[in-house]
C-alpha positions as CSV (number, residue, x, y, z in Angstrom):
1,X,11.2,17.0,4.5
2,X,11.9,18.6,1.2
3,X,9.4,21.2,0.1
4,X,7.3,20.7,-3.0
5,X,8.9,22.1,-6.1
6,X,8.2,25.7,-7.3
7,X,5.3,25.6,-9.7
8,X,3.8,22.4,-8.1
9,X,0.5,21.8,-9.6
10,X,-2.0,21.7,-6.8
11,X,-5.6,21.2,-7.9
12,X,-8.6,18.9,-8.1
13,X,-10.0,16.2,-10.4
14,X,-13.3,15.3,-12.0
15,X,-14.8,13.3,-14.9
16,X,-17.3,14.6,-17.4
17,X,-19.8,11.7,-16.9
18,X,-19.8,12.2,-13.2
19,X,-20.4,16.0,-13.0
20,X,-21.2,17.6,-16.3
21,X,-24.9,16.6,-16.7
22,X,-26.6,18.0,-19.8
23,X,-26.4,14.5,-21.2
24,X,-28.5,15.2,-24.3
25,X,-27.9,18.9,-24.8
26,X,-26.3,20.7,-27.8
27,X,-26.0,17.5,-29.9
28,X,-24.3,15.3,-27.3
29,X,-24.8,11.6,-27.9
30,X,-25.4,8.7,-25.6
31,X,-22.3,7.4,-23.7
32,X,-22.3,4.2,-21.6
33,X,-22.7,6.1,-18.3
34,X,-25.9,7.6,-19.7
35,X,-27.6,4.1,-19.8
36,X,-26.2,3.2,-16.3
37,X,-28.7,3.3,-13.5
38,X,-28.1,4.5,-10.0
39,X,-27.1,2.0,-7.3
40,X,-25.8,1.7,-3.7
41,X,-22.9,0.2,-2.0
42,X,-24.9,-3.1,-1.8
43,X,-27.0,-2.7,-5.0
44,X,-25.1,-2.9,-8.3
45,X,-25.7,-0.4,-11.0
46,X,-27.3,-1.8,-14.2
47,X,-26.8,-1.2,-18.0
48,X,-30.1,-0.6,-19.7
49,X,-29.7,0.1,-23.4
50,X,-33.3,1.2,-23.4
51,X,-34.0,3.8,-20.8
52,X,-36.5,2.7,-18.2
53,X,-39.3,5.1,-17.2
54,X,-39.1,6.0,-13.5
55,X,-35.5,4.9,-13.2
56,X,-32.7,7.3,-12.1
57,X,-29.8,7.7,-14.4
58,X,-27.4,9.9,-12.3
59,X,-25.2,11.1,-15.2
60,X,-28.2,12.7,-16.9
61,X,-28.0,15.8,-14.7
62,X,-25.2,14.9,-12.3
63,X,-24.3,18.3,-10.7
64,X,-24.9,20.2,-14.0
65,X,-21.4,21.6,-14.4
66,X,-22.4,22.2,-18.0
67,X,-24.5,25.2,-16.9
68,X,-22.5,26.0,-13.7
69,X,-18.9,25.9,-15.1
70,X,-18.2,29.6,-14.5
71,X,-19.3,29.5,-10.9
72,X,-17.4,26.2,-10.2
73,X,-14.2,27.3,-11.8
74,X,-14.3,30.6,-9.9
75,X,-14.5,28.6,-6.7
76,X,-11.5,26.5,-7.8
77,X,-9.7,29.8,-8.5
78,X,-10.7,31.1,-5.1
79,X,-9.0,28.0,-3.6
80,X,-5.9,28.8,-5.6
81,X,-5.9,25.8,-7.9
82,X,-2.9,25.7,-10.2
83,X,-4.5,22.9,-12.3
84,X,-7.9,21.3,-12.9
85,X,-8.1,17.8,-14.1
86,X,-11.2,17.1,-16.2
87,X,-12.2,15.0,-19.1
88,X,-13.7,15.7,-22.5
89,X,-17.0,13.8,-23.1
90,X,-16.3,11.9,-26.3
91,X,-20.0,12.0,-27.2
92,X,-20.1,15.8,-27.1
93,X,-17.6,15.8,-30.0
94,X,-18.7,12.7,-31.9
95,X,-22.2,11.7,-30.7
96,X,-22.1,8.1,-31.7
97,X,-18.4,7.8,-32.2
98,X,-19.0,6.9,-35.9
99,X,-19.3,10.4,-37.3
100,X,-16.6,11.8,-39.6
101,X,-17.1,15.4,-38.7
102,X,-17.2,16.8,-35.1
103,X,-20.0,18.5,-33.3
104,X,-19.0,22.1,-33.2
105,X,-21.3,22.9,-30.2
106,X,-19.4,20.4,-28.1
107,X,-16.0,21.8,-29.1
108,X,-17.3,25.3,-28.4
109,X,-18.3,24.3,-24.9
110,X,-14.8,23.1,-24.0
111,X,-13.3,26.3,-25.5
112,X,-15.3,28.2,-23.0
113,X,-14.3,25.9,-20.1
114,X,-10.6,26.1,-20.9
115,X,-10.8,29.9,-21.4
116,X,-12.5,30.2,-18.0
117,X,-9.8,28.1,-16.4
118,X,-7.0,30.1,-17.9
119,X,-8.6,33.4,-16.9
120,X,-8.4,32.1,-13.3
121,X,-4.7,31.1,-13.7
122,X,-5.6,27.4,-13.8
123,X,-3.9,25.0,-16.2
124,X,-6.3,22.4,-17.6
125,X,-5.1,18.8,-17.3
126,X,-7.3,16.8,-19.7
127,X,-8.1,13.1,-19.8
128,X,-9.1,12.2,-23.4
129,X,-11.1,9.1,-22.4
130,X,-12.4,8.9,-18.9
131,X,-15.1,6.2,-18.9
132,X,-16.8,8.1,-21.8
133,X,-17.3,5.5,-24.6
134,X,-20.1,6.3,-27.0
135,X,-22.8,3.7,-26.8
136,X,-22.8,3.7,-30.6
137,X,-19.4,2.0,-30.6
138,X,-20.6,-0.6,-28.2
139,X,-23.4,-1.5,-30.6
140,X,-21.2,-1.3,-33.7
141,X,-18.0,-3.0,-32.5
142,X,-18.6,-4.3,-28.9
143,X,-16.5,-1.3,-27.8
144,X,-12.8,-1.8,-27.5
145,X,-13.2,-5.5,-28.4
146,X,-13.3,-4.3,-32.0
147,X,-10.1,-3.0,-33.6
148,X,-12.2,-0.6,-35.6
149,X,-12.7,1.5,-32.4
150,X,-9.0,2.6,-32.6
151,X,-9.8,4.6,-35.8
152,X,-12.8,6.1,-34.2
153,X,-10.8,7.1,-31.1
154,X,-8.0,8.6,-33.2
155,X,-10.6,10.7,-35.1
156,X,-11.8,12.1,-31.8
157,X,-8.4,12.4,-30.1
158,X,-6.7,14.2,-32.9
159,X,-9.6,16.5,-33.2
160,X,-9.4,17.7,-29.6
161,X,-5.6,18.0,-29.7
162,X,-5.8,20.0,-32.9
163,X,-8.5,22.3,-31.4
164,X,-7.1,22.7,-27.9
165,X,-3.3,22.3,-28.1
166,X,-2.8,26.0,-27.4
167,X,-4.9,25.9,-24.3
168,X,-4.0,22.5,-22.8
169,X,-0.4,21.5,-22.1
170,X,-1.0,18.3,-20.1
171,X,-3.0,15.4,-21.5
172,X,-3.8,11.9,-20.3
173,X,-4.8,9.2,-22.8
174,X,-7.0,6.7,-20.8
175,X,-8.3,6.9,-17.3
176,X,-7.3,3.9,-15.1
177,X,-6.4,1.8,-18.1
178,X,-5.4,-1.1,-15.9
179,X,-9.0,-1.8,-14.9
180,X,-9.0,-3.9,-18.1
181,X,-6.9,-6.5,-16.3
182,X,-9.6,-7.3,-13.8
183,X,-12.7,-9.5,-14.2
184,X,-15.7,-7.4,-15.0
185,X,-19.3,-8.0,-15.8
186,X,-22.8,-6.9,-14.8
187,X,-21.8,-6.3,-11.2
188,X,-18.9,-4.0,-12.1
189,X,-20.1,-0.6,-13.3
190,X,-16.6,0.6,-13.8
191,X,-15.9,-2.4,-16.0
192,X,-19.0,-1.6,-18.1
193,X,-18.2,2.0,-18.6
194,X,-14.7,1.1,-19.7
195,X,-16.3,-0.2,-22.9
196,X,-15.3,-3.8,-22.6
197,X,-17.6,-6.9,-22.4
198,X,-20.3,-6.1,-19.8
199,X,-21.4,-2.9,-21.6
200,X,-23.5,-5.3,-23.7
201,X,-25.7,-7.2,-21.3
202,X,-26.3,-9.9,-24.0
203,X,-22.5,-10.8,-24.2
204,X,-20.6,-12.7,-21.5
205,X,-17.5,-11.3,-19.8
206,X,-14.4,-13.1,-21.0
207,X,-10.7,-12.5,-20.2
208,X,-9.9,-12.9,-23.9
209,X,-12.2,-10.1,-24.8
210,X,-10.8,-7.8,-22.1
211,X,-7.1,-8.3,-22.9
212,X,-7.8,-7.9,-26.7
213,X,-9.7,-4.7,-25.9
214,X,-6.8,-3.6,-23.7
215,X,-4.3,-4.2,-26.5
216,X,-6.5,-2.0,-28.8
217,X,-6.3,0.7,-26.1
218,X,-2.5,0.4,-25.9
219,X,-2.3,0.9,-29.6
220,X,-4.7,3.9,-29.5
221,X,-2.8,5.5,-26.6
222,X,0.5,5.1,-28.4
223,X,-0.8,6.5,-31.6
224,X,-2.2,9.7,-30.1
225,X,1.0,10.1,-28.0
226,X,3.0,9.7,-31.2
227,X,0.7,12.1,-33.0
228,X,1.2,14.7,-30.3
229,X,4.9,14.4,-30.3
230,X,5.1,14.8,-34.0
231,X,2.6,17.7,-34.3
232,X,2.8,19.5,-31.0
233,X,6.1,18.7,-29.3
234,X,5.4,21.2,-26.5
235,X,2.6,19.1,-25.2
236,X,3.1,16.6,-22.3
237,X,1.4,13.3,-22.8
238,X,0.8,10.9,-19.8
239,X,-0.9,7.7,-18.9
240,X,-3.2,7.1,-15.9
241,X,-3.4,4.0,-13.8
242,X,-5.0,2.8,-10.5
243,X,-2.1,2.0,-8.2
244,X,-3.0,-0.4,-5.4
245,X,-0.2,-1.9,-3.2
246,X,-0.8,-5.7,-2.7
247,X,0.9,-6.5,0.6
248,X,1.5,-10.1,1.5
249,X,-0.6,-10.9,4.5
250,X,2.2,-12.9,6.1
251,X,5.8,-13.7,5.4
252,X,4.8,-17.1,4.1
253,X,6.6,-17.4,0.7
254,X,3.3,-18.3,-1.0
255,X,1.9,-14.9,0.1
256,X,5.1,-13.2,-1.1
257,X,4.8,-14.8,-4.6
258,X,1.0,-14.0,-4.8
259,X,1.8,-10.4,-3.9
260,X,4.3,-10.2,-6.7
261,X,1.9,-11.7,-9.2
262,X,-0.9,-9.4,-8.3
263,X,1.4,-6.4,-8.4
264,X,2.8,-7.4,-11.8
265,X,-0.6,-8.0,-13.5
266,X,-2.5,-5.0,-12.0
267,X,0.1,-2.4,-11.1
268,X,2.9,-2.9,-13.6
269,X,1.7,-4.6,-16.8
270,X,-0.2,-1.6,-18.4
271,X,2.5,0.8,-17.2
272,X,5.3,-1.3,-18.6
273,X,3.6,-1.1,-22.0
274,X,2.9,2.6,-21.9
275,X,6.1,3.7,-20.3
276,X,8.6,1.1,-21.7
277,X,6.9,0.4,-25.0
278,X,6.6,-3.3,-25.0
279,X,4.8,-6.3,-23.4
280,X,6.7,-7.5,-20.3
281,X,7.9,-11.1,-20.4
282,X,6.0,-12.2,-17.3
283,X,2.7,-11.8,-19.2
284,X,3.6,-14.8,-21.5
285,X,2.9,-17.2,-18.6
286,X,-0.2,-15.4,-17.5
287,X,-1.7,-15.5,-20.9
288,X,-0.8,-19.1,-21.4
289,X,-2.3,-20.2,-18.1
290,X,-5.5,-18.2,-18.7
291,X,-6.1,-19.2,-22.3
292,X,-5.5,-15.7,-23.6
293,X,-4.1,-15.0,-27.1
294,X,-3.8,-11.3,-27.9
295,X,-3.9,-10.7,-31.6
296,X,-1.4,-8.1,-32.7
297,X,-1.3,-6.7,-36.2
298,X,1.9,-6.0,-38.1
299,X,3.3,-2.7,-36.9
300,X,1.7,-2.8,-33.5
301,X,5.0,-3.5,-31.7
302,X,6.6,-0.5,-33.4
303,X,3.7,1.8,-32.5
304,X,4.0,0.8,-28.9
305,X,7.7,1.5,-28.9
306,X,7.3,4.9,-30.5
307,X,4.3,6.0,-28.4
308,X,5.6,5.9,-24.8
309,X,4.3,8.6,-22.4
310,X,6.2,11.6,-21.1
311,X,5.0,11.4,-17.5
312,X,3.2,8.9,-15.2
313,X,-0.1,9.6,-13.3
314,X,-2.1,7.5,-11.1
315,X,-5.0,7.3,-8.6
316,X,-4.4,6.2,-5.1
317,X,-7.1,5.4,-2.6
318,X,-6.2,2.3,-0.7
319,X,-3.9,-0.8,-0.3
320,X,-4.8,-4.4,0.0
321,X,-3.4,-7.6,1.6
322,X,-3.3,-10.9,-0.3
323,X,-3.1,-14.4,1.1
324,X,-2.6,-17.8,-0.6
325,X,-4.6,-19.4,2.2
326,X,-8.2,-19.6,1.1
327,X,-9.4,-19.7,4.8
328,X,-7.9,-16.3,5.3
329,X,-9.8,-14.7,2.4
330,X,-13.0,-14.7,4.5
331,X,-12.4,-11.1,5.7
332,X,-12.1,-9.6,2.2
333,X,-12.6,-5.9,1.7
334,X,-13.6,-4.1,-1.5
335,X,-12.6,-0.8,-3.0
336,X,-11.7,1.0,-6.3
337,X,-11.9,-2.0,-8.6
338,X,-9.6,-4.1,-6.4
339,X,-10.2,-5.8,-3.1
340,X,-8.2,-8.1,-0.8
341,X,-7.8,-9.5,2.7
342,X,-8.5,-7.0,5.5
343,X,-5.3,-5.4,6.8
344,X,-5.6,-5.4,10.7
345,X,-3.3,-2.3,11.0
346,X,-5.6,0.0,8.9
347,X,-8.8,1.8,9.4
348,X,-11.5,2.0,6.6
349,X,-13.8,4.6,5.1
350,X,-17.6,4.5,5.4
351,X,-17.5,2.5,2.2
352,X,-15.0,0.0,3.4
353,X,-12.0,1.3,1.6
354,X,-8.9,0.9,3.8
355,X,-7.0,4.1,4.5
356,X,-3.2,3.8,4.0
357,X,-1.3,7.1,3.7
358,X,2.1,5.5,4.0
359,X,1.2,3.2,1.1
360,X,1.2,6.3,-1.1
361,X,4.8,7.0,-0.2
362,X,5.7,3.4,-0.9
363,X,3.9,3.5,-4.2
364,X,5.6,6.8,-5.3
365,X,9.0,5.3,-4.6
366,X,8.3,2.0,-6.3
367,X,7.0,3.8,-9.4
368,X,9.9,6.2,-9.5
369,X,12.5,3.5,-9.1
370,X,11.0,1.5,-11.9
371,X,10.4,4.2,-14.6
372,X,12.3,7.4,-13.6
373,X,9.5,9.5,-15.1
374,X,8.0,12.6,-13.5
375,X,4.7,11.8,-11.7
376,X,1.4,13.3,-10.6
377,X,-1.1,11.9,-8.1
378,X,-4.2,12.7,-10.1
379,X,-6.8,11.0,-7.8
380,X,-6.8,10.7,-4.1
381,X,-9.7,11.4,-1.7
382,X,-12.2,10.2,0.9
383,X,-15.7,9.4,0.1
384,X,-17.8,10.1,3.2
385,X,-21.1,11.2,4.5
386,X,-21.3,15.0,5.1
387,X,-23.7,16.7,7.5
388,X,-25.0,20.2,6.7
389,X,-25.4,22.1,10.0
390,X,-28.4,24.4,10.6
391,X,-26.2,27.4,9.6
392,X,-25.2,25.7,6.4
393,X,-21.6,24.9,7.5
394,X,-20.0,21.5,6.9
395,X,-17.3,20.5,9.4
396,X,-15.5,17.7,7.4
397,X,-12.5,17.3,9.7
398,X,-12.3,13.6,8.6
399,X,-11.6,14.7,5.1
400,X,-9.0,17.2,6.2
401,X,-7.3,14.5,8.3
402,X,-7.3,12.1,5.4
403,X,-5.8,14.5,2.9
404,X,-3.3,15.9,5.4
405,X,-1.9,12.4,6.0
406,X,-1.5,11.7,2.3
407,X,0.1,15.0,1.5
408,X,2.6,14.4,4.4
409,X,3.5,11.1,2.8
410,X,3.9,12.8,-0.6
411,X,6.3,15.2,1.0
412,X,8.2,12.3,2.4
413,X,8.5,10.7,-1.1
414,X,9.8,14.0,-2.5
415,X,12.4,13.9,0.2
416,X,13.2,10.4,-0.8
417,X,14.1,11.7,-4.3
418,X,10.8,11.2,-6.2
419,X,10.1,13.8,-9.0
420,X,6.5,14.8,-8.2
421,X,4.8,17.4,-10.4
422,X,1.4,17.8,-9.0
423,X,-1.6,16.6,-6.9
424,X,-5.2,16.7,-8.0
425,X,-7.5,15.5,-5.2
426,X,-10.5,13.5,-6.5
427,X,-13.9,15.0,-6.6
428,X,-12.9,18.5,-5.6
429,X,-16.6,19.3,-6.0
430,X,-19.2,16.7,-5.0
431,X,-20.1,14.5,-7.9
432,X,-21.7,11.2,-8.8
433,X,-19.8,8.1,-7.6
434,X,-18.8,6.0,-10.6
435,X,-18.9,2.7,-8.7
436,X,-22.3,3.1,-7.0
437,X,-24.0,6.1,-8.7
438,X,-24.5,7.8,-5.3
439,X,-24.3,11.4,-4.4
440,X,-24.2,10.6,-0.6
441,X,-20.6,9.4,-1.1
442,X,-19.1,12.8,-1.1
443,X,-15.5,13.8,-1.8
444,X,-15.6,17.5,-2.5
445,X,-14.3,20.7,-0.9
446,X,-17.5,22.1,-2.4
447,X,-20.9,20.8,-1.3
448,X,-23.6,20.4,-4.0
449,X,-27.2,20.2,-2.9
450,X,-28.0,17.1,-4.9
451,X,-29.2,13.8,-3.5
452,X,-29.4,10.1,-4.3
453,X,-33.1,10.4,-5.4
454,X,-32.2,13.1,-7.9
455,X,-33.6,16.0,-5.9
456,X,-31.8,19.1,-4.9
457,X,-31.3,22.8,-5.8
458,X,-27.7,22.3,-7.1
459,X,-26.6,25.1,-4.9
460,X,-22.9,25.2,-4.1
461,X,-21.4,25.9,-0.7
462,X,-17.9,25.7,0.9
463,X,-16.9,23.0,3.4
464,X,-14.3,23.5,6.1
465,X,-11.9,21.6,3.8
466,X,-12.3,24.3,1.2
467,X,-10.5,26.8,3.4
468,X,-8.0,24.3,4.6
469,X,-6.9,23.4,1.0
470,X,-6.8,27.0,0.1
471,X,-4.2,27.4,2.9
472,X,-2.3,24.3,1.8
473,X,-2.0,25.7,-1.8
474,X,-1.0,29.2,-0.6
475,X,1.9,27.8,1.4
476,X,2.9,25.2,-1.3
477,X,2.1,22.4,1.2
478,X,4.1,23.8,4.1
479,X,1.1,24.5,6.3
480,X,-1.1,21.4,6.8
481,X,-2.5,22.4,10.1
């Protein structure tokens, strides 16, 4: 197998709303996650525009990175991180999204975070919008359904690029933008925090609203990429998608065609727009058959052409099978937004997400063949129950095995010819699960003493996987034992 390139960006990934806490500190406004209750794997989270007394809102404190950032970044540095993927909380900079002037306290916080990263030799990799929509924009414009939100986003995005362009080289526009292609609603917390229909409990979920909102995000993404290219050509601007292979359950041609359709709509559509700069032809039939008419303003097509990204990033957690036979859909499994028919050849996590390391190699090759753009895997990890032993140790061999298998397949893809720039494992420090609001679903190399009922000391401790990943980085992926 080919070795990973010199300068390969090993690191970890987080999102502000899942780990920063300090939800109303130093002028921060209310974002959608701040009115999202806790839940479980079987109990959906709820949007409550008016906070309910006695109800837990996990993002309010999360793991309080806001007051622990120096300690946490030092631990990342101890592991040897080359990069740290994080997001900026939109509402720290523009509390309602409607302001014309930024909140200096919010900008100053991220100055300190980026300076701390750089002091430890860690390059920040920043997501501009990671499920962080201000609730003020939901109330004013129904979030991304309103075209006015583009201007609000650009005011925010240009502000952070202007402020931090000399500290942050790699930027991602929207986290998992292709979630907008899936049906959302009250049962989908990820759908709600994207800022589409569902964030307003009084408005129904509609495909028309989703795809119109998605178009507005395409335009906003292209505009900020274009702005960066014109003002800061040294910056690298990327997209961010969920990639989920949809395997046909059988060799029945109907299963093959369904696999192709699911892959096109979910895996390729948004990336075709962001990487190629135009709507793919196959969407015309999909829109027609689903009664969707995306309104485009004059100049939108040109903006999309001129605002294509420099590199491609994606999250990879699982694959799915699809079947055109309704009787075979009884064994469905769920996962990160997408679900499908259970694959009999794969094991699953404690939360039912099927584990498919070889699917990552397949995905990397498919993406590379289609776009020929440098890539990063910016989310990949195992949510699992961790047990703290009496001596405080945490023997998470299951997490090490999961990550080892996926890194081995990344190496295979590099040997296949894929240009891979980096890997940021999801939830490098324990944080709040976006889908369920749980702390028990732990991903991190670093354990945080925080629990589903909101209790805990917030003390940090190293798991066995901490030392394993430290060795992986030190050997540039050569030693995975």
